[in-house]
Coordinates of C-alpha atoms in Angstrom, one line a residue:
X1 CA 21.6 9.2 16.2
X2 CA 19.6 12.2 16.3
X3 CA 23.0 14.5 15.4
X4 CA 23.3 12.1 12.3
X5 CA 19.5 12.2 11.3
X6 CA 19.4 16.3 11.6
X7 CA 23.1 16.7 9.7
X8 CA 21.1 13.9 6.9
X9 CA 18.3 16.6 6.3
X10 CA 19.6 20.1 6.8
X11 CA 23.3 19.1 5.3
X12 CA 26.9 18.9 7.3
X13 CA 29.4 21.4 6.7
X14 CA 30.9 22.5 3.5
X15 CA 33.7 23.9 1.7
X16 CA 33.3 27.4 0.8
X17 CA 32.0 27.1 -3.1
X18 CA 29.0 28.2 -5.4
X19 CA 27.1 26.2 -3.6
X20 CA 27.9 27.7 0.0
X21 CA 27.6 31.3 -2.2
X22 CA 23.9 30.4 -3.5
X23 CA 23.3 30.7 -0.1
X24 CA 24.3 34.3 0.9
X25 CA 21.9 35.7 -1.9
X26 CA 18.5 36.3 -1.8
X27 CA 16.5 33.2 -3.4
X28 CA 14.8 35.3 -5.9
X29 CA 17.8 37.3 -7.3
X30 CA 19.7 33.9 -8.1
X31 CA 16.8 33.4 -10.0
X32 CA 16.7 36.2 -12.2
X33 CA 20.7 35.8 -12.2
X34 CA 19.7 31.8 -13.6
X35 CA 17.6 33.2 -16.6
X36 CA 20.3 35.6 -17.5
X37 CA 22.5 33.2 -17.7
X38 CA 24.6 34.7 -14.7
X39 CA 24.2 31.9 -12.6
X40 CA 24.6 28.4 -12.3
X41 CA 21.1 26.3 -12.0
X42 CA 22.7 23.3 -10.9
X43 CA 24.6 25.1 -7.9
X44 CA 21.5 26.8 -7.0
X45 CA 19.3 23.7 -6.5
X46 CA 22.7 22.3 -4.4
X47 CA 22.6 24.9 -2.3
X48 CA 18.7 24.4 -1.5
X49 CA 18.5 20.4 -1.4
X50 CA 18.3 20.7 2.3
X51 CA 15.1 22.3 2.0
X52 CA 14.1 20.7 -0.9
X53 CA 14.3 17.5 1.5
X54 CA 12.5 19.2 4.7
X55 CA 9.8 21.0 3.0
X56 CA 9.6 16.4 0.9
X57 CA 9.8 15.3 4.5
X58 CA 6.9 17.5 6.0
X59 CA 4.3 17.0 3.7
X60 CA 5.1 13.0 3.9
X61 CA 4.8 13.1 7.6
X62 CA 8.7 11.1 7.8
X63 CA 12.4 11.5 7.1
X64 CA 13.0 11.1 3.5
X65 CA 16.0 9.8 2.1
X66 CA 17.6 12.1 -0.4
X67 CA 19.7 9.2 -1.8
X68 CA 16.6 6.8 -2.2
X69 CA 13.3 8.2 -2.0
X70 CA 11.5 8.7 -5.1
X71 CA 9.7 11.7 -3.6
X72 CA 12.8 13.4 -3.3
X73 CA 13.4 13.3 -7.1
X74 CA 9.9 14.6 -7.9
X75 CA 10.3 17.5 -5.5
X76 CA 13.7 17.9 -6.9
X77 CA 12.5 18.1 -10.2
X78 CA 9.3 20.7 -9.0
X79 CA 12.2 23.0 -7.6
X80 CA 14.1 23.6 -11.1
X81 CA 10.0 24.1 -12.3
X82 CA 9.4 26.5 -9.9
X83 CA 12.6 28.0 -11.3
X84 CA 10.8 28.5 -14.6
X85 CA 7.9 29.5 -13.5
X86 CA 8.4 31.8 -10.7
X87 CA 7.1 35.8 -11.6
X88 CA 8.9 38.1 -8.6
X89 CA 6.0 40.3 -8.7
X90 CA 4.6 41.4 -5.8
X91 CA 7.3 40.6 -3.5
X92 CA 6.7 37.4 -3.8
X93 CA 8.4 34.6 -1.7
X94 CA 10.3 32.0 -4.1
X95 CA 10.6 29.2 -1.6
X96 CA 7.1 29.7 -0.7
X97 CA 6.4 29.3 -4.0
X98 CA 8.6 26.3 -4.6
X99 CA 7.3 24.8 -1.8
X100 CA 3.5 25.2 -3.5
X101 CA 5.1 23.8 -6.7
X102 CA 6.7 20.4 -4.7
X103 CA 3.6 20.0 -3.0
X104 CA 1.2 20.1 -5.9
X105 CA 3.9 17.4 -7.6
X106 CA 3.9 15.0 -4.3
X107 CA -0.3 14.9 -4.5
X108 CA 0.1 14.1 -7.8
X109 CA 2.6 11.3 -7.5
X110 CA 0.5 9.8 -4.8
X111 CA -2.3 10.1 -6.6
X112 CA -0.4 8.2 -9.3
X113 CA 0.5 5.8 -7.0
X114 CA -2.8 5.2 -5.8
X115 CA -4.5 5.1 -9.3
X116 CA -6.0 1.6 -8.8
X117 CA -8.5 3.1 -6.4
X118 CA -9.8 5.5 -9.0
X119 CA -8.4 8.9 -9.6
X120 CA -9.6 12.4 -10.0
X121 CA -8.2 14.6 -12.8
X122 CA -6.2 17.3 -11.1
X123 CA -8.2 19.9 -12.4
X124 CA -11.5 19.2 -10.1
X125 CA -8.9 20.7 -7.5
X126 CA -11.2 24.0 -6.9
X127 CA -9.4 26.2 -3.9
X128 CA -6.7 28.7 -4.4
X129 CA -3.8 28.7 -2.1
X130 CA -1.6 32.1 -0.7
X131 CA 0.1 31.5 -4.3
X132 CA -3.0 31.3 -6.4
X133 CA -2.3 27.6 -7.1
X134 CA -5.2 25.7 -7.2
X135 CA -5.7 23.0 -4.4
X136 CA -8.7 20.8 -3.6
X137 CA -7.8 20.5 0.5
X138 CA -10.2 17.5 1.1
X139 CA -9.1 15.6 -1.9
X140 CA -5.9 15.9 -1.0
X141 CA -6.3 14.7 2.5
X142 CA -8.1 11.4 1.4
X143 CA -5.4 11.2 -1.5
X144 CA -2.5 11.6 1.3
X145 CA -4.6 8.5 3.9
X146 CA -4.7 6.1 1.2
X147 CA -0.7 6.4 0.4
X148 CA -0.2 6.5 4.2
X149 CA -2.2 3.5 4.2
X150 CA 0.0 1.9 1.9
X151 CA 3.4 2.5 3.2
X152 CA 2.0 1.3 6.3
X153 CA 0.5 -2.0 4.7
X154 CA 4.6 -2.3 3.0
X155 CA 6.0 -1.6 6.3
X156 CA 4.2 -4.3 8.0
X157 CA 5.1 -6.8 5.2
X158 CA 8.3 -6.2 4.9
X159 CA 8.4 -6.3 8.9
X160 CA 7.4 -9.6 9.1
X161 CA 9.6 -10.8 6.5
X162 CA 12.4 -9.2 8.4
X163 CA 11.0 -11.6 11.7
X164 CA 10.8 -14.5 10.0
X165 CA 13.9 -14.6 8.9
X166 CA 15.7 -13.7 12.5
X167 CA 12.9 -16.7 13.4
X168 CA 14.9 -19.2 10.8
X169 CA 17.7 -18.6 12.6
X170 CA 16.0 -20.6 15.7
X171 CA 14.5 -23.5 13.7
X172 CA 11.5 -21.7 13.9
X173 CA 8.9 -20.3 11.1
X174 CA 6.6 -16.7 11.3
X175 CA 3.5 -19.7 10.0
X176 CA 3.7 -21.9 12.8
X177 CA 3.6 -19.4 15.8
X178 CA -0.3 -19.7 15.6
X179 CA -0.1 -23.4 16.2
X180 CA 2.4 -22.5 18.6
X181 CA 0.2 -20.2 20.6
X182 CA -1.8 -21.8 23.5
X183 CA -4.8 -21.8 22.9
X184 CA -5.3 -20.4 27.0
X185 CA -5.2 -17.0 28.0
X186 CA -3.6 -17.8 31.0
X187 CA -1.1 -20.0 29.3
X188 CA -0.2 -16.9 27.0
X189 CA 0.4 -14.3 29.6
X190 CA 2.8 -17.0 31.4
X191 CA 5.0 -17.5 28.9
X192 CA 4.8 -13.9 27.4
X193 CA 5.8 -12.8 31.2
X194 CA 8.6 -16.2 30.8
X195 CA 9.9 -14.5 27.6
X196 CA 10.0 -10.6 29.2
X197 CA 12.1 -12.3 31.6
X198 CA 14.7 -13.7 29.3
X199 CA 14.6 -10.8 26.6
X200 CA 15.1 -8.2 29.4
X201 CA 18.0 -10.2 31.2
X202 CA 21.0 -9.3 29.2
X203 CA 23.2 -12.7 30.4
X204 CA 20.5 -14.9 29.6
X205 CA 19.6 -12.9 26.5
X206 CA 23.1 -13.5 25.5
X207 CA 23.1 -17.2 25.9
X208 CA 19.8 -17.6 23.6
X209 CA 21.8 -15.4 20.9
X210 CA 25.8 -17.2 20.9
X211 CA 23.8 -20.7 21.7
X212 CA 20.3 -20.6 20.4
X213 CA 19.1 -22.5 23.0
X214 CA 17.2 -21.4 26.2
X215 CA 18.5 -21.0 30.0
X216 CA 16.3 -24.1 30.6
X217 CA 17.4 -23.9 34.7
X218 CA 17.5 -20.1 35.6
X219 CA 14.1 -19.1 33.4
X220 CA 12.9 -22.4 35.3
X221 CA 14.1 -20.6 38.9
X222 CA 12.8 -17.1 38.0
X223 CA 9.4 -18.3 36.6
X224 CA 8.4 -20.7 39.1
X225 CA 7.6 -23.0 36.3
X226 CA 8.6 -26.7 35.6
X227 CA 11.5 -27.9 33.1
X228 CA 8.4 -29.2 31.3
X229 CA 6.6 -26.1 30.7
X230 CA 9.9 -24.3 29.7
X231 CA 10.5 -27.5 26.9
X232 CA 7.3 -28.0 25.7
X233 CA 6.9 -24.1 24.3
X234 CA 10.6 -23.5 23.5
X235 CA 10.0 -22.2 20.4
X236 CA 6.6 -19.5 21.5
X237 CA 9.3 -18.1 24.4
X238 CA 11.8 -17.6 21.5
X239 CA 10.1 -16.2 19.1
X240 CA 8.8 -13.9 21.9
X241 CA 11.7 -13.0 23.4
X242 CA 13.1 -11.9 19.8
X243 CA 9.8 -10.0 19.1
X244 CA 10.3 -8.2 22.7
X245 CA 14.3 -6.9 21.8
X246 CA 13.8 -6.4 17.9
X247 CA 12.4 -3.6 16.0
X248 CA 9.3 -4.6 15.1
X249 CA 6.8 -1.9 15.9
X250 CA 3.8 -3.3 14.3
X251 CA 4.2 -7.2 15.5
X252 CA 4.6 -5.7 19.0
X253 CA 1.8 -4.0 19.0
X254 CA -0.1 -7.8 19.0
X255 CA 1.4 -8.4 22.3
X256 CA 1.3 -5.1 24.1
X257 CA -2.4 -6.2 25.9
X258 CA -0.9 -8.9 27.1
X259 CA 2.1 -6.8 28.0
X260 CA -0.3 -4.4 29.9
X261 CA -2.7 -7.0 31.4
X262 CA 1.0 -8.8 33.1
X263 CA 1.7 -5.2 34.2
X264 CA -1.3 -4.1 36.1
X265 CA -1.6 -7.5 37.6
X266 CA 2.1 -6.9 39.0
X267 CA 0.6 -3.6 40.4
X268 CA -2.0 -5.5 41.7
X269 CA 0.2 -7.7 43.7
X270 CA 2.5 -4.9 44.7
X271 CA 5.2 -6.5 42.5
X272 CA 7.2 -5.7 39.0
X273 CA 6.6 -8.1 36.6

């Protein structure tokens, strides 16, 4: 998975072309070559899309998907500026100052995108950077915590869409699990610990996902419970059990006290829970 990610931002291998050739210059001589007229733009920004992704990806803290993200355009677009505006004097670095360019056009696109929390024109930005652009670091901090806050907020809704429709496949609804929930601590843990017990045991983890229906009997034997307890909160172990073996960071992290209270009280007893 990782091989994949890594070949998805730094590129696989290519044929030999203009692209591969782009490569084997030096960044600013292409570009002199591109306002001559001596070399192709479009092969130039091919060449670099790699980095055009990494530098995306580093100053949004994730992997960004060339193919979907919308950042990836903008920076795109801030590399063929920087192409325009780059002066070679003073031996200056043209991915350095690409990199400057894509990161001024990122804060301003999350700015944008946050403009229903008020806005500050881009010229109260007051601090010059190693490439005498102008950068207002605090501003662009806050600016760069409220987007993070945001993606997080649409991650979280879209996770628990994802969970409540893998709960409708059980009969059960994301809504009800509150009225599902005992109202007892103690009641919690034991079926939190119940559900642990199916999700990590991959036979009877099987039989809940070909049947939908729980291993009444051997949760019954491994829990020391009754048939009744097992019955009467069906639906809670489920939709615990899938929360436990799906890929739901944020919902998990409602249940990991209780995961940690059932694990030191294990300890306690000497036992793995």
């Amino acid at each position: 998975m990782l091989l994949v990610l890594f070949k998805r931002i730094f590129g696989g291998k290519h044929e030999k072309s203009a692209v591969t050739e782009s490569l084997h210059i030096a960044p600013e001589e292409v570009v002199e070559q591109i306002r001559r007229g001596e070399a192709s733009r479009s092969d130039f920004i091919a060449a670099y899309k790699p980095y055009i992704a990494k530098v995306t990806s580093r100053f949004c803290k994730r992997y960004i998907d060339p193919e979907r993200a919308d950042e990836f355009s903008i920076a795109l677009v801030a590399f063929n500026e920087a192409i325009e505006q780059f002066k070679g004097q003073a031996g200056k670095s043209f991915l350095g100052f690409a990199e400057t360019v894509i990161r001024r056009r990122l804060i301003d696109y999350v700015r944008k995108e946050q403009r229903h929390q008020g806005t500050v024109p881009y010229s109260a930005f007051d601090q010059d950077d190693e490439e005498e652009m102008t950068v207002n670091p605090i501003e662009t901090k806050e600016a760069l915590h409220r987007y993070s806050i945001t993606q997080e907020t649409e991650a979280r809704r879209m996770e628990i869409a994802e969970y409540d429709a893998r709960l409708k496949q059980f009969d059960i609804s994301f809504m009800e699990l509150s009225d599902l929930s005992p109202k007892h601590s103690d009641s919690r843990l034991l079926l939190i610990s119940i559900s642990r017990l199916l999700a990590s045991d991959p036979q009877l983890y099987e039989v809940l996902e070909t049947k939908q229906k729980l291993p009444i009997k051997e949760l019954c034997e491994m829990a020391s419970v009754s048939r009744k307890t097992i019955e009467r909160n069906r639906k809670y172990i489920i939709a615990l059990a899938l929360l436990h073996n799906g890929d739901y960071p944020y919902l998990q992290q409602y249940i990991a006290p209780q995961d940690q209270a059932l694990e030191e009280e294990a300890e306690a007893r000497g036992v793995r829970a």
